[in-house]
Coordinates of C-alpha atoms and ligand atoms in Angstrom, one line a residue:
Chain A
X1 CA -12.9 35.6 24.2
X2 CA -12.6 39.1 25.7
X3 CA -9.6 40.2 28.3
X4 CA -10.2 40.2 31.7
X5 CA -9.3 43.7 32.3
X6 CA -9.8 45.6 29.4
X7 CA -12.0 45.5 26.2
X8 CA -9.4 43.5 24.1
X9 CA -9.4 40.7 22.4
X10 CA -7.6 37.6 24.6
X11 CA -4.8 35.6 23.8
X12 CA -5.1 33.1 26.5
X13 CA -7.0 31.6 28.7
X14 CA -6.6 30.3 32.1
X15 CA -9.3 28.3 33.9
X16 CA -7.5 28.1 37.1
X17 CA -7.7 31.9 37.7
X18 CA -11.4 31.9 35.7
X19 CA -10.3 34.6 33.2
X20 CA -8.6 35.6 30.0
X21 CA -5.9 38.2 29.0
X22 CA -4.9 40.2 25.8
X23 CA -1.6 40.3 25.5
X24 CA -0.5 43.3 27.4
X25 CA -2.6 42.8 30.5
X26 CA -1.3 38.8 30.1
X27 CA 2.2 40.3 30.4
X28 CA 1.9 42.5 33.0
X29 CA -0.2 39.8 35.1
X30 CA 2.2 37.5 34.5
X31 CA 5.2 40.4 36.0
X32 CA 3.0 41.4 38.8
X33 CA 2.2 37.4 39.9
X34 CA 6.0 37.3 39.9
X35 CA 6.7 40.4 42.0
X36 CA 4.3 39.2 44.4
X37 CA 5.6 36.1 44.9
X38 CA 9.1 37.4 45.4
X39 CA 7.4 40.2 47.7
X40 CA 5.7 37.5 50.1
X41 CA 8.0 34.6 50.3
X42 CA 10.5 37.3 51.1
X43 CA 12.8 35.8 48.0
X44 CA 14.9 38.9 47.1
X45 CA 16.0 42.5 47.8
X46 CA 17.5 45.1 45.2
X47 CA 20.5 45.0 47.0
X48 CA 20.9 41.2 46.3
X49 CA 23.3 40.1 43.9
X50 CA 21.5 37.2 42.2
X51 CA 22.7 34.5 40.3
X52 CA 20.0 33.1 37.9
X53 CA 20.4 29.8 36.7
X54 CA 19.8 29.7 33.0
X55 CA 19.9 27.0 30.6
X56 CA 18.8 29.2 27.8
X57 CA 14.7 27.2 27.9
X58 CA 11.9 29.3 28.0
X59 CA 11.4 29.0 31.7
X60 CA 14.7 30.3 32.5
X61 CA 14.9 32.7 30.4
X62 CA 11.5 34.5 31.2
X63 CA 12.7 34.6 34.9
X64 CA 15.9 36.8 33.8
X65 CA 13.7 38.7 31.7
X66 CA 11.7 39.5 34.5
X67 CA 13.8 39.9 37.0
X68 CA 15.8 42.2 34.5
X69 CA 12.7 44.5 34.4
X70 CA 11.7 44.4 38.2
X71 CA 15.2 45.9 38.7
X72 CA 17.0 43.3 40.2
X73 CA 21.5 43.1 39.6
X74 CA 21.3 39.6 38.0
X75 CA 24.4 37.7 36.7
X76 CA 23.5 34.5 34.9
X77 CA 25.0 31.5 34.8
X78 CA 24.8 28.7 32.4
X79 CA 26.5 24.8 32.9
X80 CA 27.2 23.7 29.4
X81 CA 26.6 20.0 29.6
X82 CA 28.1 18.5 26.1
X83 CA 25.6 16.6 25.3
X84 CA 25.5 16.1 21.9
X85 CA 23.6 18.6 19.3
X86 CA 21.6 20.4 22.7
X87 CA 24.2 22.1 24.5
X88 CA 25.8 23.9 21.8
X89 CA 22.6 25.8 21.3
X90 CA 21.5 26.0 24.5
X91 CA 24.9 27.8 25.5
X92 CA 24.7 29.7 21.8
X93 CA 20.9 30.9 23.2
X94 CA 21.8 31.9 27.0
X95 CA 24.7 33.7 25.1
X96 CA 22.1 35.6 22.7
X97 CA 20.1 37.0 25.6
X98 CA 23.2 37.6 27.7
X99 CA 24.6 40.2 25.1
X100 CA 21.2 41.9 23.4
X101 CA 20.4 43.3 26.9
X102 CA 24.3 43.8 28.1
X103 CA 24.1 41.1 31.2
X104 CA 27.0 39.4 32.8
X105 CA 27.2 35.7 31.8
X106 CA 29.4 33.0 33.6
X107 CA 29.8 30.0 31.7
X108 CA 31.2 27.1 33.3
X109 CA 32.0 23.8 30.4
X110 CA 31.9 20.5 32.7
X111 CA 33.6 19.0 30.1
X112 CA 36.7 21.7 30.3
X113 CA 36.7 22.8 34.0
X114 CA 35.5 18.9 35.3
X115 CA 36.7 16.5 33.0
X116 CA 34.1 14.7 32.2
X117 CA 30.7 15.6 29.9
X118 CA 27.5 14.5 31.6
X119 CA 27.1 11.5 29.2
X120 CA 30.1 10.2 30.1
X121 CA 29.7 11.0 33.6
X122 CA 26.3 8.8 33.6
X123 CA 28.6 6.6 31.5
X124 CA 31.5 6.2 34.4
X125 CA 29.6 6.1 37.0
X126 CA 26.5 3.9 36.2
X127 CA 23.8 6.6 36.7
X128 CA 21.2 7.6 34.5
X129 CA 22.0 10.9 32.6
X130 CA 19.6 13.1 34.7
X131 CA 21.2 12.2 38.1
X132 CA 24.7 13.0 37.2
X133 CA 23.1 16.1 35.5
X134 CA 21.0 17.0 38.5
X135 CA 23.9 16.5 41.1
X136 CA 26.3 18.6 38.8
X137 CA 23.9 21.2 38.6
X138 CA 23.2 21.4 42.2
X139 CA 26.6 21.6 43.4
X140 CA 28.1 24.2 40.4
X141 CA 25.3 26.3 41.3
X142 CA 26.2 26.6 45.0
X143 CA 29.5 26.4 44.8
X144 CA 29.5 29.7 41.5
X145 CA 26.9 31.5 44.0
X146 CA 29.3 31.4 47.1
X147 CA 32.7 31.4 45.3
X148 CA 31.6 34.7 43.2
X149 CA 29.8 36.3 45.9
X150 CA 26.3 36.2 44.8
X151 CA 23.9 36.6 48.0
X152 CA 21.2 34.5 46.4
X153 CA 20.5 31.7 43.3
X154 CA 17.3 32.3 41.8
X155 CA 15.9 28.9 39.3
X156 CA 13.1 28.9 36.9
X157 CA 11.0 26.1 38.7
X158 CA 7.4 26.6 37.6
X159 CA 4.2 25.1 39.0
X160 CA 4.7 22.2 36.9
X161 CA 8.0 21.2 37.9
X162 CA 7.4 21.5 41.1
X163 CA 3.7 20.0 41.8
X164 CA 5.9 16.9 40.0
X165 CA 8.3 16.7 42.2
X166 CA 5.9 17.3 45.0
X167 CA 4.3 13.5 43.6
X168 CA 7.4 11.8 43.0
X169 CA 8.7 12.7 46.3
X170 CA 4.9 11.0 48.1
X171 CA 4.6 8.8 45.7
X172 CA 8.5 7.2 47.1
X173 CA 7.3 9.1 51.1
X174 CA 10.9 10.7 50.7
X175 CA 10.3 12.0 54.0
X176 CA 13.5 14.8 54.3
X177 CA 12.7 15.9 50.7
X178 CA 9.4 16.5 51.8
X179 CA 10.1 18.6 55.3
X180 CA 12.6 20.8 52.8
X181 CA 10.4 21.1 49.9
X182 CA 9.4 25.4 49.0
X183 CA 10.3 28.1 46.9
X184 CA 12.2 30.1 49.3
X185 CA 15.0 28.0 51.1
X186 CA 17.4 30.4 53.4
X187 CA 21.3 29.6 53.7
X188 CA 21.3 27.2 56.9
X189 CA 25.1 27.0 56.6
X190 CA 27.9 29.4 55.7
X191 CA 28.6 27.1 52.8
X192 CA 24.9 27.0 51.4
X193 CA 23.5 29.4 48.9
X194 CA 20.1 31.0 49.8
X195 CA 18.0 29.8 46.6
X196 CA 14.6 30.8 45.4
X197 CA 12.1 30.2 42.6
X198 CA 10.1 33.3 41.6
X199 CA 8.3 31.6 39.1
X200 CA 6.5 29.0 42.0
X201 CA 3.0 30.2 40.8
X202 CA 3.2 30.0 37.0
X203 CA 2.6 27.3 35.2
X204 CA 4.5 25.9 32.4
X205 CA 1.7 26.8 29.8
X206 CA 1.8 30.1 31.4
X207 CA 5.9 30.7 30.9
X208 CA 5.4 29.5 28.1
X209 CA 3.2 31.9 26.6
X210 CA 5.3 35.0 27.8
X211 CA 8.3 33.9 26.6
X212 CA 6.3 34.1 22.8
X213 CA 5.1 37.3 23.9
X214 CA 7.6 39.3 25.0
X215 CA 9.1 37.8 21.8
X216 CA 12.0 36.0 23.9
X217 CA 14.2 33.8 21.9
X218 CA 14.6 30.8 23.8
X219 CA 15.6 27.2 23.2
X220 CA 13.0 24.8 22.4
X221 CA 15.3 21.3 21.5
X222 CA 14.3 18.8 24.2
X223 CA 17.1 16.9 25.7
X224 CA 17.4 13.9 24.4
X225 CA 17.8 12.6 27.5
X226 CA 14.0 14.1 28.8
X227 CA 12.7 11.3 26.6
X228 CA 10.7 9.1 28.6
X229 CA 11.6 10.8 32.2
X230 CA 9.3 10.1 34.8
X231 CA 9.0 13.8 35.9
X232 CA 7.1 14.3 32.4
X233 CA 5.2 11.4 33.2
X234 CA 4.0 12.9 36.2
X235 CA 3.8 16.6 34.8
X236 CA 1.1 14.8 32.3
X237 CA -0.9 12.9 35.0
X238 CA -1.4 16.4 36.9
X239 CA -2.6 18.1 33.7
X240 CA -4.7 15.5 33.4
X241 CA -6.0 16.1 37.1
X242 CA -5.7 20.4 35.9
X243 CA -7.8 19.8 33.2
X244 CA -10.6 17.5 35.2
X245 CA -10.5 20.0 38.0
X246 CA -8.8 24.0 37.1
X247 CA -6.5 24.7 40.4
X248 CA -5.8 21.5 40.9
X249 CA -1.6 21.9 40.5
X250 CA -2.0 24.4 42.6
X251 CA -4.2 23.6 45.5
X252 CA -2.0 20.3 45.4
X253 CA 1.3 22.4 45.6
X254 CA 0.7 25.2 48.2
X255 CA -1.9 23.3 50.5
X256 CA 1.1 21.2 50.7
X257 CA 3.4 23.5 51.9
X258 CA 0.8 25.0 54.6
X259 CA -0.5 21.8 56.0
X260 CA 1.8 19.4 54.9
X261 CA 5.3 20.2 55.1
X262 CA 5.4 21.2 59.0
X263 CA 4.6 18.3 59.6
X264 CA 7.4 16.6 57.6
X265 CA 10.0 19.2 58.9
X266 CA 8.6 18.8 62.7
X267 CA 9.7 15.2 62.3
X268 CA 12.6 15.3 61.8
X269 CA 14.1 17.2 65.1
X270 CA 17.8 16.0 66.1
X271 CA 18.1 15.6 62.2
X272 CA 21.1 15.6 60.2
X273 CA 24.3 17.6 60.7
X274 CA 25.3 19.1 57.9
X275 CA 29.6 19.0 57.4
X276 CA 32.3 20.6 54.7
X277 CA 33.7 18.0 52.6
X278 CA 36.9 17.2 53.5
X279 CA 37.9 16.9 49.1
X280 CA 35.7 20.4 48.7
X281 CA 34.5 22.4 51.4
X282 CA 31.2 22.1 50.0
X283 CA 28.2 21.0 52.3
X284 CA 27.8 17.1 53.0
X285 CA 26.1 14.6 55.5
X286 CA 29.2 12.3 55.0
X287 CA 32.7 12.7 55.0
X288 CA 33.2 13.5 51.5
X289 CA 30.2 14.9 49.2
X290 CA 28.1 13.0 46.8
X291 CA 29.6 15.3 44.4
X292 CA 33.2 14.1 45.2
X293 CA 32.3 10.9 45.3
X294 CA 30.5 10.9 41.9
X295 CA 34.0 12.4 40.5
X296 CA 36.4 10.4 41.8
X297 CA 34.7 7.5 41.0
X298 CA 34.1 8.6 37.3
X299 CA 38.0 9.2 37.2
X300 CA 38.7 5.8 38.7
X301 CA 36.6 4.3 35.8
X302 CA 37.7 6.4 33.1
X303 CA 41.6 5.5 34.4
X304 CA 41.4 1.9 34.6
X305 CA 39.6 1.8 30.7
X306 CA 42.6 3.6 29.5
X307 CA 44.7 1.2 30.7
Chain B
X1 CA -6.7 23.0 7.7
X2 CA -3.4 21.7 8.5
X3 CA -2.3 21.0 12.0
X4 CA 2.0 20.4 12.9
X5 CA 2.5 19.3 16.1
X6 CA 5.9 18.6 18.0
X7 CA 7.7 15.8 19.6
X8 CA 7.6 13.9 17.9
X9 CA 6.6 16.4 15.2
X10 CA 4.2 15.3 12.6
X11 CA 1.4 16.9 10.5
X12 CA -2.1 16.0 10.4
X13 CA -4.3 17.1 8.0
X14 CA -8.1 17.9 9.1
X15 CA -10.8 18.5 6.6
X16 CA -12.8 21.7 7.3
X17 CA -12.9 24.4 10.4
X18 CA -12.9 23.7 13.5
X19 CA -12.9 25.7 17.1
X20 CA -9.2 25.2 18.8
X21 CA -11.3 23.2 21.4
X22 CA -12.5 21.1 19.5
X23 CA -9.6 20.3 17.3
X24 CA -7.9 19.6 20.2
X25 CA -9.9 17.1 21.6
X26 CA -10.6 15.5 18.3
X27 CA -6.1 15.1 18.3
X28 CA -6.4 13.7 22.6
X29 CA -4.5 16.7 23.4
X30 CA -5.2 18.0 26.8
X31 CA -5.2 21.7 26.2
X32 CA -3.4 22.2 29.6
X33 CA -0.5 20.9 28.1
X34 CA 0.1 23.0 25.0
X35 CA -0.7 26.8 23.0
X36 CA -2.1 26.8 20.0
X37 CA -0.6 29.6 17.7
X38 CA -1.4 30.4 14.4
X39 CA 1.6 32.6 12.7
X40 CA 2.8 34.2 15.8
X41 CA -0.5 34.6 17.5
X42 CA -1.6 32.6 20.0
X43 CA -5.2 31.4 19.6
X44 CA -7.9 31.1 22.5
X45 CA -9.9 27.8 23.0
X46 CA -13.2 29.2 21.3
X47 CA -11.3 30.6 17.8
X48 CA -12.5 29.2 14.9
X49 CA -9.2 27.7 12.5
X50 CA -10.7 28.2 8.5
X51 CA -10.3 25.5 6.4
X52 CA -7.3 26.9 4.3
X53 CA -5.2 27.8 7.8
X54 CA -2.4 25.8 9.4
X55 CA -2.1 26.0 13.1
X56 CA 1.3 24.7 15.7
X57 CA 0.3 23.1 18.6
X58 CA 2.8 24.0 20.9
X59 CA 4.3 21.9 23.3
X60 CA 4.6 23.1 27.6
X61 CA 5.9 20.8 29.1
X62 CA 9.4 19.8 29.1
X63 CA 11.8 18.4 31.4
X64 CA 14.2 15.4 32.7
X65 CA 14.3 15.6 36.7
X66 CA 16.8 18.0 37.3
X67 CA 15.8 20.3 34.1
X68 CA 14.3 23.7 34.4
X69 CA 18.0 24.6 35.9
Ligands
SF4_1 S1 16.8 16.1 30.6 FE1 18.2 15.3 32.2 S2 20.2 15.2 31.3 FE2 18.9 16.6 30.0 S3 19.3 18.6 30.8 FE3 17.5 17.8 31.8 S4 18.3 16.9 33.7 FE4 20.0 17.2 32.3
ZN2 ZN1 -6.4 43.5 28.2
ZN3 ZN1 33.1 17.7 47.8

């Protein structure tokens, strides 16, 4: 196959956009999609401060990388998890880029700063892994983006992740999720962290393949936890539907947010009102957050087993 | 030619050369899901893999629910 854009030989195709890249013009498609999409959906300014979310994967890191060569003041910030053999490396990975390229790194240990790992989180409090994990995530990542100042919290949510979540959320008509769903959600409270995803229009295959190419060493150990999680189930189904009918992720995705999602949002006028925690000072609906909630009763658990 | 794929990682062994396409569809792998690289180059649908040649089949999608963060 010959590149797209110049007489080279490709190194990857992609059906959706009906063309194939060499490697350099792959790369800098890849940088200018990105720009774009931060440029349109209004995500970020170099005056930002940005916070990027990094596990160490490939996804995350090929957001810092290219948010690190657009320009942008990044600081990232990795939640080491302690589970088992996978956060070691992940953390050891993060770490690696962090250094090589002389970038801040905040590194916040749930198991030192909170107590509790997230197995044994899940454990305590009778959820499955990736719901203590999720919530964790959520709220460190505010609450690190407020507490150090950061104006913004940029994640590496691709195409993939979220035409999946997209499903999961019409497949259960999770009707709130749905009005909030997008790539570019502004701080509606003083206590809320403007977030973003810059990688929105890439798919998975697609980070993928410039993580190898800009020879970025990420970490490729799947949670063990992943095993069996519906969200891959779902990722699968929609490559299914990607390789039936190229675009397909993405038609599905963004002619949701067009003519979909203001529909959800406009019903739900006189919605909820959104409170600081009374344990926190984080953001809740309730009295005290889920976050709380989840802690205290993991500690309850953890208390009355010791005794 | 010798093909190692991940997660579970195994290695099949395929007599002869193929096209990437058409290894990959012989294996049920939808080719939206994965890159095929051969050392560290990564190989378009319509290469042709030689006999004597090992290829990775490269896994893209990952994730539990709250991953990618
Ligand atoms: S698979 Fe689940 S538990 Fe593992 S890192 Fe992802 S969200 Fe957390
Ligand atoms: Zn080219
Ligand atoms: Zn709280």
């Amino acid at each position: 196959m010959k590149c797209k854009t110049c007489p080279g030989k490709a190194v990857i195709d992609m059906r959706r956009h009906n063309a194939a890249f060499c490697k350099d013009c792959f790369i800098t498609h890849i940088e200018r999609q990105v720009e774009r999409t931060i440029e349109s959906d209004k995500m970020l300014s170099k005056d930002d401060r940005v916070l990027v979310a990094v596990s160490g994967g490939k996804d995350s890191l090929t957001l810092w990388e290219v948010l690190r060569r657009l320009g942008y003041d990044t600081t990232g910030f990795h939640i080491v998890l302690g589970i088992d053999h996978y956060s070691p490396q992940a953390r050891g990975t993060a770490e690696a880029y962090a250094a090589k390229h002389g970038l801040p790194l905040i590194a916040t240990d749930v198991k030192e700063e909170y107590d509790f790992s997230i197995p044994e989180l899940a454990q305590y409090t009778r959820r499955v892994p990736c719901s203590a994990c999720g919530l964790s995530k959520r709220y460190l990542m505010n609450r690190t983006a407020l507490e150090g100042g950061f104006s913004v919290l940029a994640t590496g949510h691709n195409l993939d992740d979220a035409a999946a979540t997209l499903l999961g959320n019409l497949l259960h008509w999770q009707t709130p999720q749905l009005g909030r769903m997008g790539p570019a959600l502004e701080a509606t409270h003083p206590k809320l962290a403007k977030t973003v995803k810059p990688l929105i229009r890439l798919t998975e295959r697609e980070t993928l393949a410039y993580a190898m190419l800009r020879g970025i060493d990420y970490h490729d150990d799947e949670c063990p936890n992943a095993v069996g999680a519906t969200s891959l189930f779902y990722k699968d189904l929609l490559n299914q539907l990607e390789h039936a009918s190229p675009g397909a992720k993405q038609s599905f995705y963004f002619g949701f947010l067009k003519k979909g999602r203001p529909a959800f949002l406009a019903a739900q006028t006189g919605g909820v009102e959104l409170k600081e925690c009374e344990a926190c000072g984080q953001t809740t609906t309730t009295e005290t957050c889920a976050y709380c909630r989840m802690m205290d009763l993991a500690r309850r658990t953890a208390a009355a087993r010791s005794r | 030619m010798k093909v190692i794929i991940r997660r579970p990682r195994r290695e099949v062994e395929m007599p002869g050369s193929r096209r990437v396409r058409d290894l990959l569809q012989e294996l049920k792998i939808n080719p939206e899901s994965v890159l095929v690289v051969r050392g560290d180059e990564l190989l378009t649908p319509d290469e042709l893999v030689k006999d004597e040649e090992t290829v990775e089949v490269v896994p893209a999608i990952s994730g539990g629910s709250a991953h990618e963060v």
